[in-house]
């Protein structure tokens, strides 16, 4: 019993770390993408390809998360299953938000293209930078919220496990 508890705790920690790493990676990728977009006027096709690649990467990450969660479910009991379900739901929500943001960014780009031909470039550029900043801020906020919620969940789980361990110890003695 104690061994199972230990394995569970270790698994949980590993999953949390991996999740945080993934989130950071995604953020970094987004930042790099934005920088590239700003510096070079890339052809439309290339931009589309880049965006699609980003989408694919995100999907892959989410799939990995799902797989990990499923593994955890297999290992754990009903209470844990409930927690995992919640986490999965959160992941799905995040993915949806990402998709929405990507689509909005794409739309903004297309609109900009059309407008750019009708003079006044400076104002447009300023607008572009503002939009990028806002999007990045939104992303950061989302990530932070998700991480915080996950951390809280993990803490609760850890407390439960500690309690269980205490009971076990008392029973043993």
C-alpha positions as a printed NumPy array, in Angstrom:
array([[  0.   ,   0.   ,   0.   ],
       [  2.755,   2.421,   0.98 ],
       [  4.617,   1.612,  -2.224],
       [  1.567,   2.375,  -4.347],
       [  1.169,   5.707,  -2.573],
       [  4.795,   6.552,  -3.216],
       [  4.549,   5.654,  -6.88 ],
       [  1.395,   7.736,  -7.175],
       [  3.049,  10.78 ,  -5.636],
       [  6.099,  10.426,  -7.874],
       [  3.924,  10.071, -10.958],
       [  1.912,  13.132, -10.034],
       [  5.042,  15.227,  -9.563],
       [  6.462,  14.037, -12.888],
       [  3.226,  14.851, -14.717],
       [  3.081,  18.335, -13.199],
       [  6.696,  19.041, -14.161],
       [  6.123,  17.808, -17.708],
       [  2.995,  19.916, -18.033],
       [  4.777,  23.054, -16.888],
       [  7.635,  22.324, -19.284],
       [  5.19 ,  21.886, -22.149],
       [  3.447,  25.142, -21.349],
       [  6.766,  26.978, -21.25 ],
       [  7.786,  25.419, -24.554],
       [  4.544,  26.492, -26.167],
       [  4.983,  30.037, -24.893],
       [  8.557,  30.165, -26.173],
       [  7.477,  28.905, -29.578],
       [  4.747,  31.522, -29.755],
       [  7.193,  34.288, -28.857],
       [  9.702,  33.127, -31.484],
       [  6.949,  32.942, -34.091],
       [  5.833,  36.478, -33.304],
       [  9.405,  37.751, -33.551],
       [  9.858,  36.104, -36.951],
       [  6.557,  37.538, -38.163],
       [  7.605,  41.008, -37.072],
       [ 11.097,  40.989, -38.577],
       [ 10.567,  39.443, -41.987],
       [  7.669,  39.872, -44.325],
       [  7.202,  36.187, -44.973],
       [  5.096,  34.969, -47.862],
       [  1.528,  34.056, -47.055],
       [  2.029,  30.365, -47.723],
       [  5.003,  30.151, -45.398],
       [  3.083,  31.911, -42.681],
       [  0.211,  29.509, -43.113],
       [  2.624,  26.578, -42.889],
       [  4.171,  27.977, -39.708],
       [  0.768,  28.452, -38.103],
       [ -0.286,  24.936, -39.097],
       [  2.941,  23.559, -37.617],
       [  2.243,  25.384, -34.379],
       [ -1.256,  23.929, -34.297],
       [  0.112,  20.444, -34.885],
       [  2.646,  20.846, -32.088],
       [ -0.033,  21.99 , -29.684],
       [ -2.248,  19.077, -30.637],
       [  0.643,  16.67 , -30.1  ],
       [  1.355,  18.132, -26.681],
       [ -2.273,  17.863, -25.677],
       [ -2.38 ,  14.273, -26.869],
       [  0.685,  13.504, -24.771],
       [ -0.999,  15.05 , -21.754],
       [ -4.09 ,  12.961, -22.36 ],
       [ -2.025,   9.807, -22.592],
       [ -0.281,  10.615, -19.329],
       [ -3.587,  11.307, -17.632],
       [ -4.975,   8.006, -18.865],
       [ -1.939,   6.216, -17.473],
       [ -2.471,   7.919, -14.145],
       [ -6.116,   6.867, -14.145],
       [ -5.087,   3.274, -14.706],
       [ -2.752,   3.449, -11.724],
       [ -5.043,   5.221,  -9.291],
       [ -8.343,   4.917,  -7.495],
       [-11.693,   6.646,  -7.981],
       [-10.877,   9.93 ,  -6.253],
       [ -7.83 ,  10.284,  -8.459],
       [ -9.928,   9.509, -11.499],
       [-12.178,  12.442, -10.687],
       [ -9.141,  14.7  , -10.434],
       [ -7.773,  13.436, -13.724],
       [-11.082,  14.051, -15.446],
       [-11.019,  17.619, -14.233],
       [ -7.482,  18.076, -15.503],
       [ -8.365,  16.633, -18.881],
       [-11.302,  18.989, -19.144],
       [ -8.994,  21.887, -18.364],
       [ -6.569,  20.779, -21.06 ],
       [ -9.35 ,  20.574, -23.606],
       [-10.525,  24.053, -22.68 ],
       [ -6.998,  25.39 , -23.079],
       [ -6.676,  23.778, -26.481],
       [ -9.942,  25.35 , -27.595],
       [ -8.757,  28.742, -26.387],
       [ -5.492,  28.338, -28.294],
       [ -7.345,  27.476, -31.475],
       [ -9.611,  30.487, -31.073],
       [ -6.653,  32.791, -30.538],
       [ -4.817,  31.398, -33.548],
       [ -7.854,  31.92 , -35.762],
       [ -8.301,  35.479, -34.505],
       [ -4.624,  36.232, -35.181],
       [ -4.962,  34.86 , -38.692],
       [ -8.011,  37.02 , -39.315],
       [ -6.184,  40.094, -38.032],
       [ -3.284,  39.386, -40.378],
       [ -5.517,  39.052, -43.397],
       [ -7.326,  42.273, -42.609],
       [ -4.019,  44.059, -42.14 ],
       [ -2.797,  42.884, -45.515],
       [ -5.782,  44.428, -47.251],
       [ -5.47 ,  47.682, -45.381],
       [ -1.723,  48.042, -45.855],
       [ -2.122,  48.674, -49.585],
       [ -4.167,  51.793, -48.825],
       [ -1.257,  53.849, -47.409],
       [ -0.598,  54.928, -43.789],
       [  1.856,  52.243, -42.723],
       [  3.127,  53.573, -39.419],
       [ -0.22 ,  53.535, -37.67 ],
       [ -0.87 ,  50.023, -38.92 ],
       [  2.462,  48.827, -37.579],
       [  1.74 ,  50.286, -34.18 ],
       [ -1.626,  48.557, -34.182],
       [  0.052,  45.266, -35.101],
       [  2.524,  45.523, -32.224],
       [ -0.299,  46.357, -29.811],
       [ -2.329,  43.343, -30.943],
       [  0.698,  41.054, -30.582],
       [  1.382,  42.319, -27.063],
       [ -2.26 ,  41.842, -26.045],
       [ -2.317,  38.295, -27.447],
       [  0.915,  37.381, -25.659],
       [ -0.419,  38.804, -22.395],
       [ -3.612,  36.776, -22.77 ],
       [ -1.581,  33.636, -23.398],
       [  0.571,  34.26 , -20.334],
       [ -2.48 ,  34.847, -18.149],
       [ -4.119,  31.642, -19.369],
       [ -0.991,  29.605, -18.726],
       [ -0.582,  31.07 , -15.259],
       [ -4.193,  30.308, -14.332],
       [ -3.891,  26.708, -15.54 ],
       [ -0.616,  26.163, -13.686],
       [ -2.021,  27.649, -10.464],
       [ -5.153,  25.477, -10.611],
       [ -3.068,  22.368, -11.289],
       [ -0.767,  23.211,  -8.4  ],
       [ -3.719,  23.645,  -6.025],
       [ -5.11 ,  20.288,  -7.14 ],
       [ -1.736,  18.658,  -6.587],
       [ -1.476,  20.152,  -3.117],
       [ -4.875,  18.792,  -2.159],
       [ -3.884,  15.382,  -3.498],
       [ -0.627,  15.455,  -1.585],
       [ -2.453,  16.322,   1.623],
       [ -4.822,  13.418,   1.097],
       [ -1.9  ,  11.086,   0.502],
       [ -0.14 ,  12.335,   3.618],
       [ -3.269,  11.716,   5.642],
       [ -3.498,   8.193,   4.236],
       [  0.138,   7.567,   5.088],
       [ -0.419,   8.757,   8.659],
       [ -3.369,   6.414,   9.051],
       [ -1.285,   3.568,   7.667],
       [  1.507,   4.293,  10.134],
       [ -0.926,   4.382,  13.059],
       [ -2.441,   1.102,  11.912],
       [  1.011,  -0.47 ,  11.653],
       [  1.966,   0.568,  15.21 ]])
